[in-house]
Amino acid sequence: MTTAESSRTLAHPERDRIRLEEVLHALADPMRLRVVCALDAGDTEQSCTELQLPVTKSTSTHHFRVLRESGVIRQTYRGTAKLNALRREDLDLLFPGLLDSVLAGAARQGDGG
Amino acid sequence: MTTAESSRTLAHPERDRIRLEEVLHALADPMRLRVVCALDAGDTEQSCTELQLPVTKSTSTHHFRVLRESGVIRQTYRGTAKLNALRREDLDLLFPGLLDSVLAGAARQGDGG
DNA sequence: GGCGTACTACGAAGACTATCGTACTGGCAT
DNA sequence: ATGCCAGTACGATAGTCTTCGTAGTACGCC
């Protein structure tokens, strides 16, 4: 059966309010960079547990929150799960080439996961 | 008279040892982002005082050190002054497009100084 | 040599960060 | 209803970061 989207909503910054410094800070953490790479590599939205971070659940929650509040990812509830997606369109519009160069650099370094 | 380069040397990371996370972290600070923008805008190498940061000298030293140790800038002594230059060639080779997108994003936001 | 300038070193205060554990909530399935 | 699963909230802790002030070093100039 198709699980409907929950009524719970999460605060996301508008595109205009996404700040470069916050995006860079969000991407500067190895754990979060890993998440971003995984989200880019996967073809569909991925839940938090699906990403298999080597930290506890609460730490995981913290990192996803930082990514969401900085405008890097968009999170939506579906049932008990929370799906994560890169805000690629917004980021590409605001900072053309940034995400691609970061992803390429991470892959080059072997941060892909 | 032409002031010769000092014998004092400063530790810079080799190109291969420049880490993406450290570069992103270095660029994520507003003060350092401002320095990077100013270095990009100026046509010649600029000394620390020339950049007129709104912080004390010791804080300024700290930020320049972070930028140097992360591989973002190259510093050379000349007399009592220390000249700063972007390591554009190294960065462009390692992370193509990263510096340009960050500089463009900063200019867009008005972080130029 | 003596002075001024440019930057550094060191220590300290305050804020922030990453991480964890425990207790909790919301939703699905039985 | 009961239980389970995914994620949250809160508090604690240990580490890092930004900032400052003061004292010190290196260099050029008089």
GROMACS .gro file of C-alpha atoms (C1' of nucleotides) in nm:
model
  286
    1MET     CA    1   0.000   0.000   0.000
    2THR     CA    2   0.121   0.349  -0.074
    3THR     CA    3   0.229   0.524   0.240
    4ALA     CA    4   0.098   0.878   0.244
    5GLU     CA    5   0.305   1.182   0.330
    6SER     CA    6   0.273   1.275   0.695
    7SER     CA    7   0.113   1.592   0.819
    8ARG     CA    8   0.427   1.674   1.014
    9THR     CA    9   0.626   1.946   0.849
   10LEU     CA   10   0.987   2.052   0.883
   11ALA     CA   11   1.138   2.398   0.864
   12HIS     CA   12   1.341   2.457   0.549
   13PRO     CA   13   1.507   2.785   0.454
   14GLU     CA   14   1.369   2.958   0.145
   15ARG     CA   15   1.606   2.959  -0.147
   16ASP     CA   16   1.683   3.328  -0.104
   17ARG     CA   17   1.785   3.275   0.255
   18ILE     CA   18   2.041   3.005   0.190
   19ARG     CA   19   2.380   3.143   0.292
   20LEU     CA   20   2.703   3.040   0.130
   21GLU     CA   21   2.892   3.024   0.459
   22GLU     CA   22   2.635   2.790   0.609
   23VAL     CA   23   2.638   2.564   0.307
   24LEU     CA   24   3.018   2.547   0.317
   25HIS     CA   25   3.011   2.479   0.688
   26ALA     CA   26   2.756   2.203   0.639
   27LEU     CA   27   2.968   2.044   0.368
   28ALA     CA   28   3.292   2.078   0.564
   29ASP     CA   29   3.209   1.792   0.800
   30PRO     CA   30   3.320   1.445   0.684
   31MET     CA   31   3.002   1.276   0.801
   32ARG     CA   32   2.778   1.525   0.628
   33LEU     CA   33   2.988   1.524   0.314
   34ARG     CA   34   2.942   1.150   0.307
   35VAL     CA   35   2.565   1.193   0.331
   36VAL     CA   36   2.564   1.440   0.045
   37CYS     CA   37   2.769   1.207  -0.172
   38ALA     CA   38   2.536   0.917  -0.096
   39LEU     CA   39   2.230   1.125  -0.176
   40ASP     CA   40   2.385   1.228  -0.505
   41ALA     CA   41   2.483   0.872  -0.592
   42GLY     CA   42   2.144   0.720  -0.509
   43ASP     CA   43   1.876   0.753  -0.770
   44THR     CA   44   1.588   0.793  -0.524
   45GLU     CA   45   1.531   0.971  -0.195
   46GLN     CA   46   1.692   0.789   0.092
   47SER     CA   47   1.591   0.756   0.454
   48CYS     CA   48   1.825   0.834   0.741
   49THR     CA   49   1.888   0.474   0.841
   50GLU     CA   50   1.934   0.366   0.483
   51LEU     CA   51   2.248   0.577   0.467
   52GLN     CA   52   2.423   0.369   0.733
   53LEU     CA   53   2.626   0.634   0.909
   54PRO     CA   54   2.886   0.503   1.155
   55VAL     CA   55   2.741   0.709   1.440
   56THR     CA   56   2.447   0.678   1.675
   57LYS     CA   57   2.096   0.776   1.577
   58SER     CA   58   2.100   1.099   1.773
   59THR     CA   59   2.423   1.214   1.610
   60SER     CA   60   2.274   1.122   1.276
   61THR     CA   61   1.969   1.334   1.349
   62HIS     CA   62   2.196   1.624   1.437
   63HIS     CA   63   2.382   1.608   1.104
   64PHE     CA   64   2.066   1.582   0.899
   65ARG     CA   65   1.930   1.882   1.080
   66VAL     CA   66   2.241   2.085   0.999
   67LEU     CA   67   2.212   1.986   0.634
   68ARG     CA   68   1.845   2.076   0.622
   69GLU     CA   69   1.877   2.407   0.806
   70SER     CA   70   2.163   2.517   0.586
   71GLY     CA   71   1.953   2.445   0.278
   72VAL     CA   72   2.157   2.156   0.141
   73ILE     CA   73   1.890   1.888   0.169
   74ARG     CA   74   1.513   1.872   0.178
   75GLN     CA   75   1.346   1.635   0.423
   76THR     CA   76   0.995   1.499   0.410
   77TYR     CA   77   0.823   1.255   0.639
   78ARG     CA   78   0.666   0.946   0.496
   79GLY     CA   79   0.525   0.724   0.760
   80THR     CA   80   0.787   0.665   1.024
   81ALA     CA   81   1.067   0.725   0.779
   82LYS     CA   82   1.212   1.059   0.676
   83LEU     CA   83   1.322   1.092   0.318
   84ASN     CA   84   1.621   1.303   0.227
   85ALA     CA   85   1.693   1.468  -0.105
   86LEU     CA   86   1.956   1.711  -0.223
   87ARG     CA   87   1.825   2.058  -0.303
   88ARG     CA   88   2.023   2.048  -0.622
   89GLU     CA   89   1.803   2.286  -0.816
   90ASP     CA   90   1.819   2.557  -0.552
   91LEU     CA   91   2.191   2.514  -0.494
   92ASP     CA   92   2.273   2.512  -0.864
   93LEU     CA   93   2.075   2.829  -0.909
   94LEU     CA   94   2.237   3.008  -0.618
   95PHE     CA   95   2.591   2.875  -0.648
   96PRO     CA   96   2.639   2.730  -0.995
   97GLY     CA   97   2.901   2.459  -1.003
   98LEU     CA   98   2.955   2.446  -0.628
   99LEU     CA   99   2.783   2.118  -0.558
  100ASP     CA  100   2.934   1.950  -0.860
  101SER     CA  101   3.287   2.053  -0.775
  102VAL     CA  102   3.244   1.944  -0.414
  103LEU     CA  103   3.101   1.608  -0.518
  104ALA     CA  104   3.379   1.557  -0.770
  105GLY     CA  105   3.640   1.653  -0.513
  106ALA     CA  106   3.493   1.417  -0.255
  107ALA     CA  107   3.486   1.133  -0.505
  108ARG     CA  108   3.845   1.208  -0.599
  109GLN     CA  109   3.949   1.185  -0.236
  110GLY     CA  110   3.752   0.872  -0.172
  111ASP     CA  111   3.497   1.027   0.061
  112GLY     CA  112   3.221   0.860  -0.130
  113GLY     CA  113   3.140   0.619   0.149
  114MET     CA  114   6.567   4.929  -0.313
  115THR     CA  115   6.408   4.596  -0.386
  116THR     CA  116   6.334   4.416  -0.063
  117ALA     CA  117   6.458   4.061  -0.087
  118GLU     CA  118   6.257   3.760   0.014
  119SER     CA  119   6.332   3.660   0.370
  120SER     CA  120   6.503   3.342   0.472
  121ARG     CA  121   6.212   3.261   0.700
  122THR     CA  122   5.993   2.994   0.554
  123LEU     CA  123   5.637   2.893   0.628
  124ALA     CA  124   5.484   2.547   0.623
  125HIS     CA  125   5.248   2.492   0.331
  126PRO     CA  126   5.074   2.165   0.252
  127GLU     CA  127   5.176   1.996  -0.071
  128ARG     CA  128   4.911   1.997  -0.337
  129ASP     CA  129   4.838   1.627  -0.289
  130ARG     CA  130   4.776   1.679   0.080
  131ILE     CA  131   4.515   1.949   0.045
  132ARG     CA  132   4.190   1.810   0.185
  133LEU     CA  133   3.849   1.914   0.061
  134GLU     CA  134   3.698   1.928   0.410
  135GLU     CA  135   3.970   2.160   0.530
  136VAL     CA  136   3.933   2.388   0.232
  137LEU     CA  137   3.558   2.405   0.285
  138HIS     CA  138   3.606   2.472   0.654
  139ALA     CA  139   3.855   2.748   0.577
  140LEU     CA  140   3.613   2.909   0.333
  141ALA     CA  141   3.313   2.874   0.565
  142ASP     CA  142   3.424   3.157   0.793
  143PRO     CA  143   3.300   3.504   0.692
  144MET     CA  144   3.629   3.672   0.775
  145ARG     CA  145   3.833   3.425   0.576
  146LEU     CA  146   3.589   3.430   0.287
  147ARG     CA  147   3.635   3.803   0.280
  148VAL     CA  148   4.011   3.760   0.262
  149VAL     CA  149   3.980   3.516  -0.025
  150CYS     CA  150   3.753   3.752  -0.216
  151ALA     CA  151   3.993   4.040  -0.162
  152LEU     CA  152   4.289   3.833  -0.278
  153ASP     CA  153   4.098   3.734  -0.588
  154ALA     CA  154   3.993   4.090  -0.659
  155GLY     CA  155   4.339   4.244  -0.613
  156ASP     CA  156   4.577   4.212  -0.902
  157THR     CA  157   4.890   4.171  -0.689
  158GLU     CA  158   4.982   3.988  -0.373
  159GLN     CA  159   4.855   4.166  -0.066
  160SER     CA  160   4.998   4.196   0.283
  161CYS     CA  161   4.797   4.114   0.594
  162THR     CA  162   4.747   4.474   0.703
  163GLU     CA  163   4.659   4.584   0.353
  164LEU     CA  164   4.344   4.375   0.370
  165GLN     CA  165   4.200   4.577   0.658
  166LEU     CA  166   4.013   4.312   0.850
  167PRO     CA  167   3.780   4.438   1.125
  168VAL     CA  168   3.955   4.228   1.391
  169THR     CA  169   4.272   4.257   1.594
  170LYS     CA  170   4.610   4.162   1.454
  171SER     CA  171   4.631   3.837   1.644
  172THR     CA  172   4.293   3.723   1.516
  173SER     CA  173   4.402   3.820   1.170
  174THR     CA  174   4.716   3.609   1.205
  175HIS     CA  175   4.500   3.317   1.313
  176HIS     CA  176   4.277   3.338   1.006
  177PHE     CA  177   4.569   3.366   0.767
  178ARG     CA  178   4.724   3.065   0.929
  179VAL     CA  179   4.406   2.861   0.880
  180LEU     CA  180   4.393   2.963   0.516
  181ARG     CA  181   4.757   2.874   0.464
  182GLU     CA  182   4.746   2.541   0.647
  183SER     CA  183   4.437   2.433   0.458
  184GLY     CA  184   4.613   2.509   0.131
  185VAL     CA  185   4.394   2.798   0.020
  186ILE     CA  186   4.662   3.066   0.020
  187ARG     CA  187   5.038   3.082  -0.012
  188GLN     CA  188   5.232   3.316   0.214
  189THR     CA  189   5.581   3.450   0.164
  190TYR     CA  190   5.776   3.688   0.376
  191ARG     CA  191   5.920   3.999   0.221
  192GLY     CA  192   6.096   4.210   0.476
  193THR     CA  193   5.862   4.266   0.767
  194ALA     CA  194   5.556   4.214   0.552
  195LYS     CA  195   5.397   3.885   0.458
  196LEU     CA  196   5.247   3.857   0.115
  197ASN     CA  197   4.938   3.650   0.056
  198ALA     CA  198   4.830   3.489  -0.268
  199LEU     CA  199   4.554   3.248  -0.360
  200ARG     CA  200   4.677   2.900  -0.458
  201ARG     CA  201   4.446   2.915  -0.754
  202GLU     CA  202   4.640   2.679  -0.973
  203ASP     CA  203   4.653   2.405  -0.710
  204LEU     CA  204   4.291   2.446  -0.612
  205ASP     CA  205   4.167   2.453  -0.970
  206LEU     CA  206   4.359   2.136  -1.040
  207LEU     CA  207   4.230   1.955  -0.734
  208PHE     CA  208   3.875   2.087  -0.723
  209PRO     CA  209   3.789   2.236  -1.062
  210GLY     CA  210   3.527   2.506  -1.038
  211LEU     CA  211   3.516   2.515  -0.659
  212LEU     CA  212   3.695   2.843  -0.606
  213ASP     CA  213   3.511   3.014  -0.889
  214SER     CA  214   3.170   2.910  -0.764
  215VAL     CA  215   3.252   3.016  -0.410
  216LEU     CA  216   3.384   3.352  -0.527
  217ALA     CA  217   3.079   3.406  -0.746
  218GLY     CA  218   2.848   3.307  -0.462
  219ALA     CA  219   3.022   3.540  -0.221
  220ALA     CA  220   3.002   3.827  -0.466
  221ARG     CA  221   2.636   3.752  -0.520
  222GLN     CA  222   2.572   3.772  -0.147
  223GLY     CA  223   2.776   4.085  -0.103
  224ASP     CA  224   3.057   3.929   0.097
  225GLY     CA  225   3.308   4.098  -0.121
  226GLY     CA  226   3.420   4.335   0.152
  227DG     C1'  227   7.284   5.074   1.802
  228DG     C1'  228   6.809   5.218   1.848
  229DC     C1'  229   6.341   5.273   1.682
  230DG     C1'  230   5.919   5.166   1.433
  231DT     C1'  231   5.652   4.839   1.171
  232DA     C1'  232   5.459   4.382   1.067
  233DC     C1'  233   5.364   3.986   1.226
  234DT     C1'  234   5.386   3.579   1.590
  235DA     C1'  235   5.333   3.313   2.026
  236DC     C1'  236   5.100   3.219   2.416
  237DG     C1'  237   4.738   3.209   2.723
  238DA     C1'  238   4.254   3.289   2.826
  239DA     C1'  239   3.751   3.349   2.781
  240DG     C1'  240   3.333   3.237   2.562
  241DA     C1'  241   3.086   3.021   2.209
  242DC     C1'  242   3.006   2.652   1.928
  243DT     C1'  243   3.036   2.139   1.768
  244DA     C1'  244   3.027   1.643   1.748
  245DT     C1'  245   2.924   1.277   1.994
  246DC     C1'  246   2.679   0.997   2.308
  247DG     C1'  247   2.294   0.790   2.617
  248DT     C1'  248   1.840   0.784   2.771
  249DA     C1'  249   1.378   0.884   2.740
  250DC     C1'  250   1.020   1.009   2.425
  251DT     C1'  251   0.675   1.060   2.004
  252DG     C1'  252   0.455   0.933   1.567
  253DG     C1'  253   0.320   0.590   1.253
  254DC     C1'  254   0.261   0.103   1.077
  255DA     C1'  255   0.152  -0.385   1.145
  256DT     C1'  256  -0.018  -0.758   1.390
  257DA     C1'  257  -0.440  -0.236   2.197
  258DT     C1'  258   0.015  -0.370   2.175
  259DG     C1'  259   0.442  -0.370   2.006
  260DC     C1'  260   0.796  -0.229   1.692
  261DC     C1'  261   1.055   0.081   1.407
  262DA     C1'  262   1.233   0.546   1.265
  263DG     C1'  263   1.342   0.942   1.419
  264DT     C1'  264   1.339   1.344   1.805
  265DA     C1'  265   1.444   1.598   2.235
  266DC     C1'  266   1.725   1.686   2.602
  267DG     C1'  267   2.124   1.693   2.872
  268DA     C1'  268   2.610   1.593   2.926
  269DT     C1'  269   3.087   1.587   2.782
  270DA     C1'  270   3.490   1.660   2.554
  271DG     C1'  271   3.693   1.891   2.193
  272DT     C1'  272   3.747   2.279   1.875
  273DC     C1'  273   3.698   2.763   1.715
  274DT     C1'  274   3.698   3.265   1.728
  275DT     C1'  275   3.837   3.633   1.954
  276DC     C1'  276   4.117   3.908   2.242
  277DG     C1'  277   4.534   4.106   2.507
  278DT     C1'  278   5.004   4.114   2.611
  279DA     C1'  279   5.458   4.016   2.527
  280DG     C1'  280   5.796   3.895   2.193
  281DT     C1'  281   6.063   3.838   1.731
  282DA     C1'  282   6.224   3.970   1.265
  283DC     C1'  283   6.330   4.319   0.951
  284DG     C1'  284   6.430   4.774   0.751
  285DC     C1'  285   6.569   5.249   0.835
  286DC     C1'  286   6.780   5.643   1.072
   0.00000   0.00000   0.00000
